Amino acid sequence: IEEPGSQIIWIDLFSPSPQEGKEVEAFLKLVIPTLDEMKEIEFSSRLYFEDDAEFMTYTLLHALDTEDVQKTPITFILKRNVLVTVRYAEPKPFMAFLMRAQRNHTVGYETGEGVMLGLIEAVVDRVADALERISTEVDGLSHQVFRNGATRANKKTNDLESVISQIGIKSDLVTMIQESLVSITRLAAYHSAAAGPERKGAKDPNRQRTKLV
């Protein structure tokens, strides 16, 4: 970790050790929430302003292309032009964002806020792909069960219990996606409000920070 005034704009804490957490806290003079605190359901516990920084936690889904989709909290801490991400999973949107940022030579990601918005965009793209896949799969079930004759229907999809089970799984996934999107929407609304004139003075737009960590 470099001294204030350096080019660091993003510190990514992936399953941070106590020592790593302390170093970031000392560097930015703030308190990083614990995993238990990140899991809090209350809106006020997930989005707040403290130590001259915005703390924003949302629910992210990972392993979306498997049968074991899981929810995990991700916290964005935005202080001036530095973004800290705190996470305990390795979702694909993070890797997708890194690859895109490297290809574009960080164009559009010169600030912590820019990085945060890029990460959110990658998450939304991933969710959109999942919704498109679910829609295609449901259409496939509908086509095989209701449009094909019984003699042509696939045995698995023609089995009512199997069809109901598949529909139930997809319905549960759509509900999880909805919950994730609601949390992202709340985060975006909170950040938009927090970026008002009364807090813009806490940010220093003149500092040049271009390094991703």
PDB file of C-alpha atoms in Angstrom:
ATOM      1  CA  ILE A   1       0.000   0.000   0.000  1.00  0.00           C
ATOM      2  CA  GLU A   2       1.387   3.386  -0.997  1.00  0.00           C
ATOM      3  CA  GLU A   3       1.193   6.704   0.768  1.00  0.00           C
ATOM      4  CA  PRO A   4      -1.667   9.181   0.192  1.00  0.00           C
ATOM      5  CA  GLY A   5      -1.120  11.119  -3.030  1.00  0.00           C
ATOM      6  CA  SER A   6       0.028   8.001  -4.885  1.00  0.00           C
ATOM      7  CA  GLN A   7      -1.649   6.659  -8.011  1.00  0.00           C
ATOM      8  CA  ILE A   8      -3.661   3.949  -6.243  1.00  0.00           C
ATOM      9  CA  ILE A   9      -7.342   4.110  -7.113  1.00  0.00           C
ATOM     10  CA  TRP A  10      -8.538   0.548  -6.351  1.00  0.00           C
ATOM     11  CA  ILE A  11      -7.682  -1.782  -3.502  1.00  0.00           C
ATOM     12  CA  ASP A  12      -9.357  -5.177  -3.909  1.00  0.00           C
ATOM     13  CA  LEU A  13      -9.602  -7.079  -0.629  1.00  0.00           C
ATOM     14  CA  PHE A  14     -10.397 -10.708  -1.499  1.00  0.00           C
ATOM     15  CA  SER A  15     -10.919 -12.718   1.723  1.00  0.00           C
ATOM     16  CA  PRO A  16      -8.568 -10.280   3.489  1.00  0.00           C
ATOM     17  CA  SER A  17      -6.416 -11.382   6.367  1.00  0.00           C
ATOM     18  CA  PRO A  18      -6.582  -9.336   9.603  1.00  0.00           C
ATOM     19  CA  GLN A  19      -3.220  -7.785   8.721  1.00  0.00           C
ATOM     20  CA  GLU A  20      -4.361  -6.755   5.239  1.00  0.00           C
ATOM     21  CA  GLY A  21      -7.485  -5.209   6.705  1.00  0.00           C
ATOM     22  CA  LYS A  22      -5.481  -3.237   9.257  1.00  0.00           C
ATOM     23  CA  GLU A  23      -3.101  -1.911   6.594  1.00  0.00           C
ATOM     24  CA  VAL A  24      -5.971  -0.597   4.465  1.00  0.00           C
ATOM     25  CA  GLU A  25      -7.712   0.865   7.509  1.00  0.00           C
ATOM     26  CA  ALA A  26      -4.532   2.698   8.504  1.00  0.00           C
ATOM     27  CA  PHE A  27      -3.934   3.891   4.957  1.00  0.00           C
ATOM     28  CA  LEU A  28      -7.424   5.337   4.437  1.00  0.00           C
ATOM     29  CA  LYS A  29      -8.271   6.025   8.097  1.00  0.00           C
ATOM     30  CA  LEU A  30     -11.529   4.086   8.147  1.00  0.00           C
ATOM     31  CA  VAL A  31     -12.970   0.861   9.549  1.00  0.00           C
ATOM     32  CA  ILE A  32     -13.617  -1.994   7.140  1.00  0.00           C
ATOM     33  CA  PRO A  33     -16.844  -3.907   7.876  1.00  0.00           C
ATOM     34  CA  THR A  34     -16.603  -7.565   8.857  1.00  0.00           C
ATOM     35  CA  LEU A  35     -18.258 -10.333   6.856  1.00  0.00           C
ATOM     36  CA  ASP A  36     -21.043 -10.552   9.446  1.00  0.00           C
ATOM     37  CA  GLU A  37     -21.649  -6.823   9.135  1.00  0.00           C
ATOM     38  CA  MET A  38     -21.685  -7.117   5.350  1.00  0.00           C
ATOM     39  CA  LYS A  39     -24.429  -9.735   5.613  1.00  0.00           C
ATOM     40  CA  GLU A  40     -26.742  -7.386   7.491  1.00  0.00           C
ATOM     41  CA  ILE A  41     -30.154  -7.166   5.829  1.00  0.00           C
ATOM     42  CA  GLU A  42     -31.142  -3.738   7.152  1.00  0.00           C
ATOM     43  CA  PHE A  43     -30.887  -1.043   4.477  1.00  0.00           C
ATOM     44  CA  SER A  44     -29.279   1.422   6.888  1.00  0.00           C
ATOM     45  CA  SER A  45     -26.579  -1.125   7.780  1.00  0.00           C
ATOM     46  CA  ARG A  46     -25.638  -1.706   4.163  1.00  0.00           C
ATOM     47  CA  LEU A  47     -25.456   1.880   2.923  1.00  0.00           C
ATOM     48  CA  TYR A  48     -23.930   4.575   5.098  1.00  0.00           C
ATOM     49  CA  PHE A  49     -21.428   7.455   5.214  1.00  0.00           C
ATOM     50  CA  GLU A  50     -18.649   7.244   7.793  1.00  0.00           C
ATOM     51  CA  ASP A  51     -15.047   8.409   8.142  1.00  0.00           C
ATOM     52  CA  ASP A  52     -15.498  10.667   5.107  1.00  0.00           C
ATOM     53  CA  ALA A  53     -16.283   7.617   2.967  1.00  0.00           C
ATOM     54  CA  GLU A  54     -19.284   5.935   1.376  1.00  0.00           C
ATOM     55  CA  PHE A  55     -19.873   2.329   2.463  1.00  0.00           C
ATOM     56  CA  MET A  56     -22.103   0.419   0.043  1.00  0.00           C
ATOM     57  CA  THR A  57     -22.876  -3.279   0.292  1.00  0.00           C
ATOM     58  CA  TYR A  58     -24.972  -5.221  -2.195  1.00  0.00           C
ATOM     59  CA  THR A  59     -25.866  -8.843  -2.883  1.00  0.00           C
ATOM     60  CA  LEU A  60     -24.036 -10.430  -5.792  1.00  0.00           C
ATOM     61  CA  LEU A  61     -24.746 -13.836  -7.330  1.00  0.00           C
ATOM     62  CA  HIS A  62     -21.865 -16.019  -8.394  1.00  0.00           C
ATOM     63  CA  ALA A  63     -21.612 -19.402 -10.121  1.00  0.00           C
ATOM     64  CA  LEU A  64     -24.584 -18.301 -12.225  1.00  0.00           C
ATOM     65  CA  ASP A  65     -23.792 -20.859 -14.914  1.00  0.00           C
ATOM     66  CA  THR A  66     -23.941 -23.788 -12.483  1.00  0.00           C
ATOM     67  CA  GLU A  67     -26.647 -25.517 -10.477  1.00  0.00           C
ATOM     68  CA  ASP A  68     -25.128 -24.174  -7.266  1.00  0.00           C
ATOM     69  CA  VAL A  69     -25.805 -20.447  -7.571  1.00  0.00           C
ATOM     70  CA  GLN A  70     -24.802 -18.616  -4.404  1.00  0.00           C
ATOM     71  CA  LYS A  71     -25.354 -15.174  -2.908  1.00  0.00           C
ATOM     72  CA  THR A  72     -22.451 -13.225  -1.495  1.00  0.00           C
ATOM     73  CA  PRO A  73     -22.166  -9.672  -0.117  1.00  0.00           C
ATOM     74  CA  ILE A  74     -19.793  -7.282  -1.840  1.00  0.00           C
ATOM     75  CA  THR A  75     -18.841  -3.991  -0.202  1.00  0.00           C
ATOM     76  CA  PHE A  76     -17.693  -0.884  -2.040  1.00  0.00           C
ATOM     77  CA  ILE A  77     -15.900   1.706   0.068  1.00  0.00           C
ATOM     78  CA  LEU A  78     -15.387   4.967  -1.790  1.00  0.00           C
ATOM     79  CA  LYS A  79     -13.188   7.584  -0.182  1.00  0.00           C
ATOM     80  CA  ARG A  80     -12.222  10.523  -2.344  1.00  0.00           C
ATOM     81  CA  ASN A  81     -10.829   8.918  -5.503  1.00  0.00           C
ATOM     82  CA  VAL A  82      -9.942   5.567  -3.932  1.00  0.00           C
ATOM     83  CA  LEU A  83     -12.195   2.517  -4.131  1.00  0.00           C
ATOM     84  CA  VAL A  84     -11.889  -0.444  -1.782  1.00  0.00           C
ATOM     85  CA  THR A  85     -13.785  -3.627  -2.619  1.00  0.00           C
ATOM     86  CA  VAL A  86     -14.301  -6.196   0.118  1.00  0.00           C
ATOM     87  CA  ARG A  87     -15.385  -9.648  -1.010  1.00  0.00           C
ATOM     88  CA  TYR A  88     -15.267 -13.297   0.016  1.00  0.00           C
ATOM     89  CA  ALA A  89     -15.969 -14.873  -3.354  1.00  0.00           C
ATOM     90  CA  GLU A  90     -14.458 -14.651  -6.830  1.00  0.00           C
ATOM     91  CA  PRO A  91     -17.372 -13.769  -9.143  1.00  0.00           C
ATOM     92  CA  LYS A  92     -16.805 -13.696 -12.892  1.00  0.00           C
ATOM     93  CA  PRO A  93     -17.811 -10.018 -13.322  1.00  0.00           C
ATOM     94  CA  PHE A  94     -14.682  -8.974 -11.421  1.00  0.00           C
ATOM     95  CA  MET A  95     -12.442 -10.907 -13.787  1.00  0.00           C
ATOM     96  CA  ALA A  96     -14.402  -9.670 -16.804  1.00  0.00           C
ATOM     97  CA  PHE A  97     -13.954  -6.085 -15.644  1.00  0.00           C
ATOM     98  CA  LEU A  98     -10.209  -6.527 -15.126  1.00  0.00           C
ATOM     99  CA  MET A  99      -9.781  -7.931 -18.635  1.00  0.00           C
ATOM    100  CA  ARG A 100     -11.798  -5.070 -20.136  1.00  0.00           C
ATOM    101  CA  ALA A 101      -9.904  -2.431 -18.149  1.00  0.00           C
ATOM    102  CA  GLN A 102      -6.570  -3.870 -19.257  1.00  0.00           C
ATOM    103  CA  ARG A 103      -7.633  -3.914 -22.905  1.00  0.00           C
ATOM    104  CA  ASN A 104      -8.809  -0.305 -22.683  1.00  0.00           C
ATOM    105  CA  HIS A 105      -5.700   0.781 -20.763  1.00  0.00           C
ATOM    106  CA  THR A 106      -7.936   2.024 -17.885  1.00  0.00           C
ATOM    107  CA  VAL A 107      -9.761   4.515 -20.141  1.00  0.00           C
ATOM    108  CA  GLY A 108     -12.850   5.566 -18.200  1.00  0.00           C
ATOM    109  CA  TYR A 109     -11.467   4.083 -14.994  1.00  0.00           C
ATOM    110  CA  GLU A 110      -9.216   6.923 -13.842  1.00  0.00           C
ATOM    111  CA  THR A 111     -11.002   7.280 -10.494  1.00  0.00           C
ATOM    112  CA  GLY A 112     -12.292   4.951  -7.829  1.00  0.00           C
ATOM    113  CA  GLU A 113     -15.822   5.920  -8.769  1.00  0.00           C
ATOM    114  CA  GLY A 114     -15.112   5.017 -12.399  1.00  0.00           C
ATOM    115  CA  VAL A 115     -13.862   1.596 -11.337  1.00  0.00           C
ATOM    116  CA  MET A 116     -16.948   1.071  -9.183  1.00  0.00           C
ATOM    117  CA  LEU A 117     -19.280   1.941 -12.046  1.00  0.00           C
ATOM    118  CA  GLY A 118     -17.318  -0.371 -14.337  1.00  0.00           C
ATOM    119  CA  LEU A 119     -17.702  -3.230 -11.862  1.00  0.00           C
ATOM    120  CA  ILE A 120     -21.433  -2.592 -11.543  1.00  0.00           C
ATOM    121  CA  GLU A 121     -21.736  -2.591 -15.335  1.00  0.00           C
ATOM    122  CA  ALA A 122     -19.947  -5.957 -15.484  1.00  0.00           C
ATOM    123  CA  VAL A 123     -22.304  -7.364 -12.835  1.00  0.00           C
ATOM    124  CA  VAL A 124     -25.392  -6.169 -14.712  1.00  0.00           C
ATOM    125  CA  ASP A 125     -24.056  -7.636 -17.983  1.00  0.00           C
ATOM    126  CA  ARG A 126     -23.563 -10.975 -16.259  1.00  0.00           C
ATOM    127  CA  VAL A 127     -27.093 -10.917 -14.841  1.00  0.00           C
ATOM    128  CA  ALA A 128     -28.520 -10.007 -18.253  1.00  0.00           C
ATOM    129  CA  ASP A 129     -26.768 -13.022 -19.785  1.00  0.00           C
ATOM    130  CA  ALA A 130     -28.212 -15.258 -17.068  1.00  0.00           C
ATOM    131  CA  LEU A 131     -31.736 -13.941 -17.630  1.00  0.00           C
ATOM    132  CA  GLU A 132     -31.410 -14.503 -21.369  1.00  0.00           C
ATOM    133  CA  ARG A 133     -30.250 -18.077 -20.764  1.00  0.00           C
ATOM    134  CA  ILE A 134     -33.134 -18.761 -18.369  1.00  0.00           C
ATOM    135  CA  SER A 135     -35.617 -17.367 -20.884  1.00  0.00           C
ATOM    136  CA  THR A 136     -34.226 -19.623 -23.619  1.00  0.00           C
ATOM    137  CA  GLU A 137     -34.391 -22.673 -21.366  1.00  0.00           C
ATOM    138  CA  VAL A 138     -37.985 -21.962 -20.332  1.00  0.00           C
ATOM    139  CA  ASP A 139     -38.943 -21.456 -23.969  1.00  0.00           C
ATOM    140  CA  GLY A 140     -37.341 -24.813 -24.729  1.00  0.00           C
ATOM    141  CA  LEU A 141     -39.409 -26.529 -22.053  1.00  0.00           C
ATOM    142  CA  SER A 142     -42.559 -24.883 -23.329  1.00  0.00           C
ATOM    143  CA  HIS A 143     -41.810 -25.904 -26.908  1.00  0.00           C
ATOM    144  CA  GLN A 144     -41.106 -29.528 -26.065  1.00  0.00           C
ATOM    145  CA  VAL A 145     -44.030 -29.975 -23.691  1.00  0.00           C
ATOM    146  CA  PHE A 146     -46.803 -27.992 -25.369  1.00  0.00           C
ATOM    147  CA  ARG A 147     -45.898 -27.698 -29.052  1.00  0.00           C
ATOM    148  CA  ASN A 148     -44.442 -31.083 -29.882  1.00  0.00           C
ATOM    149  CA  GLY A 149     -46.633 -34.116 -29.916  1.00  0.00           C
ATOM    150  CA  ALA A 150     -46.375 -36.594 -27.100  1.00  0.00           C
ATOM    151  CA  THR A 151     -44.612 -39.075 -29.356  1.00  0.00           C
ATOM    152  CA  ARG A 152     -41.880 -36.521 -30.154  1.00  0.00           C
ATOM    153  CA  ALA A 153     -41.474 -35.033 -26.697  1.00  0.00           C
ATOM    154  CA  ASN A 154     -38.282 -35.706 -24.865  1.00  0.00           C
ATOM    155  CA  LYS A 155     -38.889 -38.223 -22.100  1.00  0.00           C
ATOM    156  CA  LYS A 156     -37.311 -35.991 -19.458  1.00  0.00           C
ATOM    157  CA  THR A 157     -39.331 -32.891 -20.313  1.00  0.00           C
ATOM    158  CA  ASN A 158     -42.475 -34.970 -20.819  1.00  0.00           C
ATOM    159  CA  ASP A 159     -42.202 -36.104 -17.208  1.00  0.00           C
ATOM    160  CA  LEU A 160     -44.439 -33.679 -15.319  1.00  0.00           C
ATOM    161  CA  GLU A 161     -42.466 -33.918 -12.085  1.00  0.00           C
ATOM    162  CA  SER A 162     -39.220 -33.184 -13.905  1.00  0.00           C
ATOM    163  CA  VAL A 163     -40.734 -30.192 -15.685  1.00  0.00           C
ATOM    164  CA  ILE A 164     -42.160 -28.788 -12.453  1.00  0.00           C
ATOM    165  CA  SER A 165     -38.783 -29.256 -10.751  1.00  0.00           C
ATOM    166  CA  GLN A 166     -36.927 -27.446 -13.546  1.00  0.00           C
ATOM    167  CA  ILE A 167     -39.416 -24.589 -13.555  1.00  0.00           C
ATOM    168  CA  GLY A 168     -39.141 -24.303  -9.772  1.00  0.00           C
ATOM    169  CA  ILE A 169     -35.342 -24.098  -9.941  1.00  0.00           C
ATOM    170  CA  LYS A 170     -35.483 -21.398 -12.596  1.00  0.00           C
ATOM    171  CA  SER A 171     -38.125 -19.495 -10.636  1.00  0.00           C
ATOM    172  CA  ASP A 172     -35.920 -19.538  -7.539  1.00  0.00           C
ATOM    173  CA  LEU A 173     -32.988 -18.255  -9.590  1.00  0.00           C
ATOM    174  CA  VAL A 174     -35.073 -15.419 -11.041  1.00  0.00           C
ATOM    175  CA  THR A 175     -36.078 -14.461  -7.481  1.00  0.00           C
ATOM    176  CA  MET A 176     -32.428 -14.382  -6.437  1.00  0.00           C
ATOM    177  CA  ILE A 177     -31.570 -12.252  -9.464  1.00  0.00           C
ATOM    178  CA  GLN A 178     -34.370  -9.860  -8.590  1.00  0.00           C
ATOM    179  CA  GLU A 179     -33.034  -9.520  -5.040  1.00  0.00           C
ATOM    180  CA  SER A 180     -29.548  -8.809  -6.380  1.00  0.00           C
ATOM    181  CA  LEU A 181     -30.810  -6.198  -8.834  1.00  0.00           C
ATOM    182  CA  VAL A 182     -32.829  -4.469  -6.111  1.00  0.00           C
ATOM    183  CA  SER A 183     -29.713  -4.197  -3.934  1.00  0.00           C
ATOM    184  CA  ILE A 184     -27.706  -2.787  -6.854  1.00  0.00           C
ATOM    185  CA  THR A 185     -30.483  -0.275  -7.599  1.00  0.00           C
ATOM    186  CA  ARG A 186     -30.480   0.872  -3.980  1.00  0.00           C
ATOM    187  CA  LEU A 187     -26.702   1.213  -4.058  1.00  0.00           C
ATOM    188  CA  ALA A 188     -26.831   3.328  -7.211  1.00  0.00           C
ATOM    189  CA  ALA A 189     -29.562   5.551  -5.764  1.00  0.00           C
ATOM    190  CA  TYR A 190     -27.638   5.986  -2.522  1.00  0.00           C
ATOM    191  CA  HIS A 191     -24.405   6.875  -4.307  1.00  0.00           C
ATOM    192  CA  SER A 192     -26.208   9.355  -6.528  1.00  0.00           C
ATOM    193  CA  ALA A 193     -27.635  11.079  -3.451  1.00  0.00           C
ATOM    194  CA  ALA A 194     -24.340  10.902  -1.549  1.00  0.00           C
ATOM    195  CA  ALA A 195     -22.535  12.608  -4.418  1.00  0.00           C
ATOM    196  CA  GLY A 196     -24.543  15.779  -3.790  1.00  0.00           C
ATOM    197  CA  PRO A 197     -22.960  19.209  -3.295  1.00  0.00           C
ATOM    198  CA  GLU A 198     -22.701  18.780   0.463  1.00  0.00           C
ATOM    199  CA  ARG A 199     -20.264  15.869   0.060  1.00  0.00           C
ATOM    200  CA  LYS A 200     -18.431  16.726  -3.105  1.00  0.00           C
ATOM    201  CA  GLY A 201     -16.027  18.761  -1.056  1.00  0.00           C
ATOM    202  CA  ALA A 202     -14.729  15.507   0.422  1.00  0.00           C
ATOM    203  CA  LYS A 203     -13.488  14.459  -3.022  1.00  0.00           C
ATOM    204  CA  ASP A 204     -10.439  15.809  -4.782  1.00  0.00           C
ATOM    205  CA  PRO A 205     -11.041  15.628  -8.557  1.00  0.00           C
ATOM    206  CA  ASN A 206      -7.700  17.254  -9.325  1.00  0.00           C
ATOM    207  CA  ARG A 207      -5.621  14.337  -8.114  1.00  0.00           C
ATOM    208  CA  GLN A 208      -4.356  12.030 -10.837  1.00  0.00           C
ATOM    209  CA  ARG A 209      -4.829   8.384  -9.835  1.00  0.00           C
ATOM    210  CA  THR A 210      -4.545   5.679 -12.440  1.00  0.00           C
ATOM    211  CA  LYS A 211      -3.254   2.546 -10.755  1.00  0.00           C
ATOM    212  CA  LEU A 212      -5.442  -0.535 -10.200  1.00  0.00           C
ATOM    213  CA  VAL A 213      -4.418  -2.717  -7.246  1.00  0.00           C
TER     214      VAL A 213
END
